[in-house]
Amino acid sequence: MEEKSNNKDATTIDSIKKSNYNVVLQILLLVLAIALGATLAFRVFYVDHEDTTMVLRDPKFKIEAVSSSSFSVLTRYVHPLIMYNPDNWNLTFSVQNPNNNYDFYYNDFKANISYTDTLLWSANVFDKYHQDAKDQSLIDSTFAALPEAYEYWIGTSIAGDFVSGQTTRFSVSLSGKIQISDRKSCSHTSCRKVEVSCGGLRVENLQDSTQTGVLVVDSSKACAVISQDSTC
């Protein structure tokens, strides 16, 4: 009788253990199912529809390079000289569309270069340009020679900065309009006016016997972009 009782108790304990294992397994499966569901929900509502339900990102601009034909200023004399003032020279901009589901159509983009709020150069960047989602492009903008009326003033300013150990910097701005096309709804388009402000264009004074200042860019600096809704 005692042996039968022991066997019965052992069977009961095994049943309880199996029951506990089943409960634990069910809890683990439930937790995994909840985690998987949460992951899928995040994917659907926050990643796949990031561009359409949350944020439409502005394009990203940056000055990448200036052509080697940029003007240079000799500062060693009492009256600074513009040594080379070419008929035209280039700035190269990188333009990126950071969106997953939107194409950009750029219209009538112009670039201005100023010094102490005085406009020195102006040029068209592109009249019409299409950029697919996630694309990045390099765009050249050609500027005419520095106006002769400003040569002495700019040369004197650069020379003064050189003597005082400061850096002469120019302000670069771009403006235009973007038409935005939604890839998930071809009939849906909208437009924005875009204002871009770039730093990084400066005169670098070479420490040599001629003390020649040359126009260079800092390509590590991204431009600031401000946009607002507009009619198309």
PDB file of C-alpha atoms in Angstrom:
ATOM      1  CA  MET A   1       0.000   0.000   0.000  1.00  0.00           C
ATOM      2  CA  GLU A   2       2.796   2.366   0.905  1.00  0.00           C
ATOM      3  CA  GLU A   3       4.523   1.689  -2.448  1.00  0.00           C
ATOM      4  CA  LYS A   4       1.324   2.493  -4.346  1.00  0.00           C
ATOM      5  CA  SER A   5       0.968   5.721  -2.382  1.00  0.00           C
ATOM      6  CA  ASN A   6       4.532   6.719  -3.233  1.00  0.00           C
ATOM      7  CA  ASN A   7       3.960   5.999  -6.921  1.00  0.00           C
ATOM      8  CA  LYS A   8       0.800   8.073  -6.841  1.00  0.00           C
ATOM      9  CA  ASP A   9       2.615  10.962  -5.173  1.00  0.00           C
ATOM     10  CA  ALA A  10       5.422  10.783  -7.757  1.00  0.00           C
ATOM     11  CA  THR A  11       2.901  10.805 -10.588  1.00  0.00           C
ATOM     12  CA  THR A  12       1.180  13.830  -9.045  1.00  0.00           C
ATOM     13  CA  ILE A  13       4.488  15.698  -8.739  1.00  0.00           C
ATOM     14  CA  ASP A  14       5.369  14.933 -12.371  1.00  0.00           C
ATOM     15  CA  SER A  15       1.963  16.188 -13.465  1.00  0.00           C
ATOM     16  CA  ILE A  16       2.431  19.414 -11.500  1.00  0.00           C
ATOM     17  CA  LYS A  17       5.893  19.920 -13.017  1.00  0.00           C
ATOM     18  CA  LYS A  18       4.573  19.361 -16.543  1.00  0.00           C
ATOM     19  CA  SER A  19       1.713  21.739 -15.839  1.00  0.00           C
ATOM     20  CA  ASN A  20       4.140  24.389 -14.598  1.00  0.00           C
ATOM     21  CA  TYR A  21       6.346  23.892 -17.659  1.00  0.00           C
ATOM     22  CA  ASN A  22       3.321  24.317 -19.909  1.00  0.00           C
ATOM     23  CA  VAL A  23       2.330  27.527 -18.118  1.00  0.00           C
ATOM     24  CA  VAL A  24       5.865  28.920 -18.438  1.00  0.00           C
ATOM     25  CA  LEU A  25       5.998  27.923 -22.113  1.00  0.00           C
ATOM     26  CA  GLN A  26       2.648  29.599 -22.780  1.00  0.00           C
ATOM     27  CA  ILE A  27       3.825  32.767 -21.034  1.00  0.00           C
ATOM     28  CA  LEU A  28       7.024  32.807 -23.110  1.00  0.00           C
ATOM     29  CA  LEU A  29       5.083  32.287 -26.331  1.00  0.00           C
ATOM     30  CA  LEU A  30       2.684  35.074 -25.341  1.00  0.00           C
ATOM     31  CA  VAL A  31       5.578  37.445 -24.611  1.00  0.00           C
ATOM     32  CA  LEU A  32       7.203  36.590 -27.954  1.00  0.00           C
ATOM     33  CA  ALA A  33       3.899  37.126 -29.767  1.00  0.00           C
ATOM     34  CA  ILE A  34       3.437  40.535 -28.107  1.00  0.00           C
ATOM     35  CA  ALA A  35       7.021  41.539 -28.930  1.00  0.00           C
ATOM     36  CA  LEU A  36       6.613  40.426 -32.554  1.00  0.00           C
ATOM     37  CA  GLY A  37       3.324  42.284 -32.837  1.00  0.00           C
ATOM     38  CA  ALA A  38       4.848  45.451 -31.401  1.00  0.00           C
ATOM     39  CA  THR A  39       7.785  45.188 -33.817  1.00  0.00           C
ATOM     40  CA  LEU A  40       5.496  44.748 -36.811  1.00  0.00           C
ATOM     41  CA  ALA A  41       3.307  47.632 -35.671  1.00  0.00           C
ATOM     42  CA  PHE A  42       6.359  49.883 -35.339  1.00  0.00           C
ATOM     43  CA  ARG A  43       7.518  48.813 -38.784  1.00  0.00           C
ATOM     44  CA  VAL A  44       4.158  49.525 -40.385  1.00  0.00           C
ATOM     45  CA  PHE A  45       3.291  52.796 -38.700  1.00  0.00           C
ATOM     46  CA  TYR A  46       6.675  54.409 -38.053  1.00  0.00           C
ATOM     47  CA  VAL A  47       9.088  53.115 -40.683  1.00  0.00           C
ATOM     48  CA  ASP A  48       7.191  52.174 -43.835  1.00  0.00           C
ATOM     49  CA  HIS A  49       4.939  55.228 -43.512  1.00  0.00           C
ATOM     50  CA  GLU A  50       7.569  57.556 -42.140  1.00  0.00           C
ATOM     51  CA  ASP A  51       7.355  59.942 -45.059  1.00  0.00           C
ATOM     52  CA  THR A  52       3.584  59.854 -45.559  1.00  0.00           C
ATOM     53  CA  THR A  53       2.246  59.938 -42.017  1.00  0.00           C
ATOM     54  CA  MET A  54       4.949  61.736 -40.070  1.00  0.00           C
ATOM     55  CA  VAL A  55       7.642  64.015 -41.478  1.00  0.00           C
ATOM     56  CA  LEU A  56       8.479  65.274 -44.954  1.00  0.00           C
ATOM     57  CA  ARG A  57      12.155  66.145 -44.798  1.00  0.00           C
ATOM     58  CA  ASP A  58      13.675  69.153 -46.522  1.00  0.00           C
ATOM     59  CA  PRO A  59      16.507  68.605 -49.005  1.00  0.00           C
ATOM     60  CA  LYS A  60      20.062  68.802 -47.689  1.00  0.00           C
ATOM     61  CA  PHE A  61      22.578  71.200 -49.245  1.00  0.00           C
ATOM     62  CA  LYS A  62      26.323  71.545 -48.800  1.00  0.00           C
ATOM     63  CA  ILE A  63      29.124  73.375 -50.613  1.00  0.00           C
ATOM     64  CA  GLU A  64      31.574  70.705 -51.733  1.00  0.00           C
ATOM     65  CA  ALA A  65      34.215  72.598 -53.704  1.00  0.00           C
ATOM     66  CA  VAL A  66      35.241  75.825 -55.370  1.00  0.00           C
ATOM     67  CA  SER A  67      36.964  75.834 -58.745  1.00  0.00           C
ATOM     68  CA  SER A  68      40.701  76.447 -58.784  1.00  0.00           C
ATOM     69  CA  SER A  69      40.113  79.527 -60.942  1.00  0.00           C
ATOM     70  CA  SER A  70      38.786  81.529 -57.970  1.00  0.00           C
ATOM     71  CA  PHE A  71      40.275  84.961 -57.420  1.00  0.00           C
ATOM     72  CA  SER A  72      43.269  85.518 -55.153  1.00  0.00           C
ATOM     73  CA  VAL A  73      44.356  88.634 -53.297  1.00  0.00           C
ATOM     74  CA  LEU A  74      47.920  89.769 -52.679  1.00  0.00           C
ATOM     75  CA  THR A  75      48.003  91.432 -49.251  1.00  0.00           C
ATOM     76  CA  ARG A  76      51.684  92.308 -48.810  1.00  0.00           C
ATOM     77  CA  TYR A  77      51.410  95.784 -50.364  1.00  0.00           C
ATOM     78  CA  VAL A  78      49.880  98.988 -49.002  1.00  0.00           C
ATOM     79  CA  HIS A  79      47.126  98.724 -51.620  1.00  0.00           C
ATOM     80  CA  PRO A  80      46.007  95.074 -51.859  1.00  0.00           C
ATOM     81  CA  LEU A  81      45.755  93.688 -55.360  1.00  0.00           C
ATOM     82  CA  ILE A  82      43.266  91.283 -56.904  1.00  0.00           C
ATOM     83  CA  MET A  83      45.839  89.115 -58.635  1.00  0.00           C
ATOM     84  CA  TYR A  84      43.358  87.031 -60.569  1.00  0.00           C
ATOM     85  CA  ASN A  85      39.721  87.870 -61.225  1.00  0.00           C
ATOM     86  CA  PRO A  86      38.523  85.243 -63.727  1.00  0.00           C
ATOM     87  CA  ASP A  87      35.666  85.779 -66.154  1.00  0.00           C
ATOM     88  CA  ASN A  88      33.852  82.899 -64.448  1.00  0.00           C
ATOM     89  CA  TRP A  89      34.369  80.366 -61.693  1.00  0.00           C
ATOM     90  CA  ASN A  90      32.331  77.567 -60.096  1.00  0.00           C
ATOM     91  CA  LEU A  91      30.931  76.422 -56.794  1.00  0.00           C
ATOM     92  CA  THR A  92      29.936  72.767 -56.514  1.00  0.00           C
ATOM     93  CA  PHE A  93      26.945  71.984 -54.291  1.00  0.00           C
ATOM     94  CA  SER A  94      25.809  68.579 -53.092  1.00  0.00           C
ATOM     95  CA  VAL A  95      22.010  68.230 -52.964  1.00  0.00           C
ATOM     96  CA  GLN A  96      20.374  65.274 -51.209  1.00  0.00           C
ATOM     97  CA  ASN A  97      16.756  64.121 -51.050  1.00  0.00           C
ATOM     98  CA  PRO A  98      16.563  62.303 -47.674  1.00  0.00           C
ATOM     99  CA  ASN A  99      12.996  61.003 -48.109  1.00  0.00           C
ATOM    100  CA  ASN A 100      11.983  57.422 -48.874  1.00  0.00           C
ATOM    101  CA  ASN A 101       8.731  58.056 -50.723  1.00  0.00           C
ATOM    102  CA  TYR A 102       8.970  61.539 -52.203  1.00  0.00           C
ATOM    103  CA  ASP A 103      10.546  62.810 -55.418  1.00  0.00           C
ATOM    104  CA  PHE A 104      11.661  66.443 -55.686  1.00  0.00           C
ATOM    105  CA  TYR A 105      11.355  68.769 -58.683  1.00  0.00           C
ATOM    106  CA  TYR A 106      13.530  71.855 -58.178  1.00  0.00           C
ATOM    107  CA  ASN A 107      12.480  75.038 -59.978  1.00  0.00           C
ATOM    108  CA  ASP A 108      14.287  78.363 -60.500  1.00  0.00           C
ATOM    109  CA  PHE A 109      17.019  77.925 -57.905  1.00  0.00           C
ATOM    110  CA  LYS A 110      19.438  80.836 -57.667  1.00  0.00           C
ATOM    111  CA  ALA A 111      22.609  81.327 -55.621  1.00  0.00           C
ATOM    112  CA  ASN A 112      23.856  84.602 -54.141  1.00  0.00           C
ATOM    113  CA  ILE A 113      27.222  85.312 -52.535  1.00  0.00           C
ATOM    114  CA  SER A 114      27.503  88.313 -50.230  1.00  0.00           C
ATOM    115  CA  TYR A 115      30.070  90.017 -48.050  1.00  0.00           C
ATOM    116  CA  THR A 116      28.854  92.113 -45.098  1.00  0.00           C
ATOM    117  CA  ASP A 117      25.347  92.166 -46.635  1.00  0.00           C
ATOM    118  CA  THR A 118      26.642  93.420 -49.999  1.00  0.00           C
ATOM    119  CA  LEU A 119      25.770  91.162 -52.950  1.00  0.00           C
ATOM    120  CA  LEU A 120      28.888  90.317 -54.958  1.00  0.00           C
ATOM    121  CA  TRP A 121      27.907  87.362 -57.141  1.00  0.00           C
ATOM    122  CA  SER A 122      24.631  85.877 -58.354  1.00  0.00           C
ATOM    123  CA  ALA A 123      23.972  82.861 -60.576  1.00  0.00           C
ATOM    124  CA  ASN A 124      21.379  80.275 -61.562  1.00  0.00           C
ATOM    125  CA  VAL A 125      21.942  76.896 -59.925  1.00  0.00           C
ATOM    126  CA  PHE A 126      19.285  75.056 -61.939  1.00  0.00           C
ATOM    127  CA  ASP A 127      16.074  76.133 -63.659  1.00  0.00           C
ATOM    128  CA  LYS A 128      14.442  72.696 -63.556  1.00  0.00           C
ATOM    129  CA  TYR A 129      15.880  69.593 -61.956  1.00  0.00           C
ATOM    130  CA  HIS A 130      14.354  66.232 -60.922  1.00  0.00           C
ATOM    131  CA  GLN A 131      15.683  64.206 -58.005  1.00  0.00           C
ATOM    132  CA  ASP A 132      14.406  60.764 -57.000  1.00  0.00           C
ATOM    133  CA  ALA A 133      13.852  59.718 -53.398  1.00  0.00           C
ATOM    134  CA  LYS A 134      17.117  59.040 -51.492  1.00  0.00           C
ATOM    135  CA  ASP A 135      19.250  60.417 -54.345  1.00  0.00           C
ATOM    136  CA  GLN A 136      22.247  62.715 -53.901  1.00  0.00           C
ATOM    137  CA  SER A 137      23.599  64.884 -56.716  1.00  0.00           C
ATOM    138  CA  LEU A 138      26.489  67.264 -57.353  1.00  0.00           C
ATOM    139  CA  ILE A 139      25.484  70.536 -59.010  1.00  0.00           C
ATOM    140  CA  ASP A 140      27.860  73.152 -60.447  1.00  0.00           C
ATOM    141  CA  SER A 141      26.947  76.822 -60.354  1.00  0.00           C
ATOM    142  CA  THR A 142      28.922  79.267 -62.494  1.00  0.00           C
ATOM    143  CA  PHE A 143      29.592  82.822 -61.313  1.00  0.00           C
ATOM    144  CA  ALA A 144      30.871  85.779 -63.310  1.00  0.00           C
ATOM    145  CA  ALA A 145      33.924  87.826 -62.368  1.00  0.00           C
ATOM    146  CA  LEU A 146      33.955  89.934 -59.218  1.00  0.00           C
ATOM    147  CA  PRO A 147      32.637  93.404 -60.186  1.00  0.00           C
ATOM    148  CA  GLU A 148      35.563  95.784 -60.631  1.00  0.00           C
ATOM    149  CA  ALA A 149      33.869  98.360 -58.420  1.00  0.00           C
ATOM    150  CA  TYR A 150      34.328  95.998 -55.468  1.00  0.00           C
ATOM    151  CA  GLU A 151      37.903  94.876 -56.109  1.00  0.00           C
ATOM    152  CA  TYR A 152      39.650  97.528 -54.014  1.00  0.00           C
ATOM    153  CA  TRP A 153      37.079  97.302 -51.198  1.00  0.00           C
ATOM    154  CA  ILE A 154      37.279  93.506 -50.992  1.00  0.00           C
ATOM    155  CA  GLY A 155      41.072  93.541 -51.268  1.00  0.00           C
ATOM    156  CA  THR A 156      41.363  96.072 -48.441  1.00  0.00           C
ATOM    157  CA  SER A 157      38.959  94.098 -46.243  1.00  0.00           C
ATOM    158  CA  ILE A 158      40.854  90.853 -46.790  1.00  0.00           C
ATOM    159  CA  ALA A 159      44.164  92.589 -46.067  1.00  0.00           C
ATOM    160  CA  GLY A 160      42.743  94.031 -42.842  1.00  0.00           C
ATOM    161  CA  ASP A 161      41.518  90.610 -41.745  1.00  0.00           C
ATOM    162  CA  PHE A 162      44.900  89.115 -42.573  1.00  0.00           C
ATOM    163  CA  VAL A 163      46.765  91.665 -40.434  1.00  0.00           C
ATOM    164  CA  SER A 164      44.407  91.157 -37.487  1.00  0.00           C
ATOM    165  CA  GLY A 165      44.555  87.366 -37.768  1.00  0.00           C
ATOM    166  CA  GLN A 166      40.891  87.013 -38.721  1.00  0.00           C
ATOM    167  CA  THR A 167      39.320  85.014 -41.541  1.00  0.00           C
ATOM    168  CA  THR A 168      37.355  86.703 -44.316  1.00  0.00           C
ATOM    169  CA  ARG A 169      34.079  84.829 -44.816  1.00  0.00           C
ATOM    170  CA  PHE A 170      31.395  85.098 -47.474  1.00  0.00           C
ATOM    171  CA  SER A 171      27.702  84.287 -47.084  1.00  0.00           C
ATOM    172  CA  VAL A 172      26.204  81.905 -49.642  1.00  0.00           C
ATOM    173  CA  SER A 173      22.442  81.642 -50.027  1.00  0.00           C
ATOM    174  CA  LEU A 174      20.170  79.709 -52.369  1.00  0.00           C
ATOM    175  CA  SER A 175      16.475  80.149 -52.983  1.00  0.00           C
ATOM    176  CA  GLY A 176      13.856  78.484 -55.138  1.00  0.00           C
ATOM    177  CA  LYS A 177      10.793  76.284 -55.156  1.00  0.00           C
ATOM    178  CA  ILE A 178      10.379  72.512 -54.855  1.00  0.00           C
ATOM    179  CA  GLN A 179       7.469  70.496 -56.185  1.00  0.00           C
ATOM    180  CA  ILE A 180       7.004  67.326 -54.140  1.00  0.00           C
ATOM    181  CA  SER A 181       5.596  64.147 -55.677  1.00  0.00           C
ATOM    182  CA  ASP A 182       4.311  61.331 -53.450  1.00  0.00           C
ATOM    183  CA  ARG A 183       5.330  57.941 -54.855  1.00  0.00           C
ATOM    184  CA  LYS A 184       2.457  56.214 -53.045  1.00  0.00           C
ATOM    185  CA  SER A 185      -0.121  58.603 -54.466  1.00  0.00           C
ATOM    186  CA  CYS A 186       0.914  59.957 -57.852  1.00  0.00           C
ATOM    187  CA  SER A 187      -1.995  62.393 -57.925  1.00  0.00           C
ATOM    188  CA  HIS A 188      -0.814  64.055 -54.706  1.00  0.00           C
ATOM    189  CA  THR A 189       1.663  66.903 -55.211  1.00  0.00           C
ATOM    190  CA  SER A 190       2.610  69.894 -53.095  1.00  0.00           C
ATOM    191  CA  CYS A 191       5.100  72.745 -53.283  1.00  0.00           C
ATOM    192  CA  ARG A 192       7.457  74.508 -50.905  1.00  0.00           C
ATOM    193  CA  LYS A 193       9.562  77.636 -51.048  1.00  0.00           C
ATOM    194  CA  VAL A 194      13.085  76.903 -49.874  1.00  0.00           C
ATOM    195  CA  GLU A 195      15.712  79.266 -48.445  1.00  0.00           C
ATOM    196  CA  VAL A 196      19.220  77.882 -47.958  1.00  0.00           C
ATOM    197  CA  SER A 197      22.047  79.526 -46.020  1.00  0.00           C
ATOM    198  CA  CYS A 198      25.595  78.181 -46.301  1.00  0.00           C
ATOM    199  CA  GLY A 199      28.794  78.931 -44.452  1.00  0.00           C
ATOM    200  CA  GLY A 200      32.235  77.594 -45.202  1.00  0.00           C
ATOM    201  CA  LEU A 201      33.235  79.908 -48.088  1.00  0.00           C
ATOM    202  CA  ARG A 202      36.246  81.887 -46.942  1.00  0.00           C
ATOM    203  CA  VAL A 203      39.581  83.385 -47.891  1.00  0.00           C
ATOM    204  CA  GLU A 204      42.457  81.300 -46.639  1.00  0.00           C
ATOM    205  CA  ASN A 205      45.685  83.208 -46.137  1.00  0.00           C
ATOM    206  CA  LEU A 206      48.664  81.129 -47.111  1.00  0.00           C
ATOM    207  CA  GLN A 207      51.603  81.702 -44.795  1.00  0.00           C
ATOM    208  CA  ASP A 208      54.300  82.181 -47.409  1.00  0.00           C
ATOM    209  CA  SER A 209      56.448  85.019 -48.661  1.00  0.00           C
ATOM    210  CA  THR A 210      53.730  86.332 -50.978  1.00  0.00           C
ATOM    211  CA  GLN A 211      50.945  86.283 -48.363  1.00  0.00           C
ATOM    212  CA  THR A 212      48.364  85.400 -51.005  1.00  0.00           C
ATOM    213  CA  GLY A 213      44.745  84.924 -49.927  1.00  0.00           C
ATOM    214  CA  VAL A 214      42.826  82.283 -51.906  1.00  0.00           C
ATOM    215  CA  LEU A 215      39.112  81.488 -51.919  1.00  0.00           C
ATOM    216  CA  VAL A 216      38.420  78.034 -50.413  1.00  0.00           C
ATOM    217  CA  VAL A 217      35.505  76.088 -48.914  1.00  0.00           C
ATOM    218  CA  ASP A 218      35.002  73.980 -45.809  1.00  0.00           C
ATOM    219  CA  SER A 219      33.051  71.026 -47.224  1.00  0.00           C
ATOM    220  CA  SER A 220      32.324  69.612 -43.760  1.00  0.00           C
ATOM    221  CA  LYS A 221      29.725  72.300 -43.034  1.00  0.00           C
ATOM    222  CA  ALA A 222      26.140  71.579 -44.055  1.00  0.00           C
ATOM    223  CA  CYS A 223      23.830  74.414 -45.060  1.00  0.00           C
ATOM    224  CA  ALA A 224      20.792  75.500 -43.052  1.00  0.00           C
ATOM    225  CA  VAL A 225      17.473  74.964 -44.855  1.00  0.00           C
ATOM    226  CA  ILE A 226      14.182  76.739 -44.150  1.00  0.00           C
ATOM    227  CA  SER A 227      11.029  75.878 -46.103  1.00  0.00           C
ATOM    228  CA  GLN A 228       7.397  76.894 -46.123  1.00  0.00           C
ATOM    229  CA  ASP A 229       4.333  75.691 -47.992  1.00  0.00           C
ATOM    230  CA  SER A 230       3.666  77.424 -51.287  1.00  0.00           C
ATOM    231  CA  THR A 231       1.344  77.312 -54.267  1.00  0.00           C
ATOM    232  CA  CYS A 232       2.547  75.228 -57.190  1.00  0.00           C
TER     233      CYS A 232
END
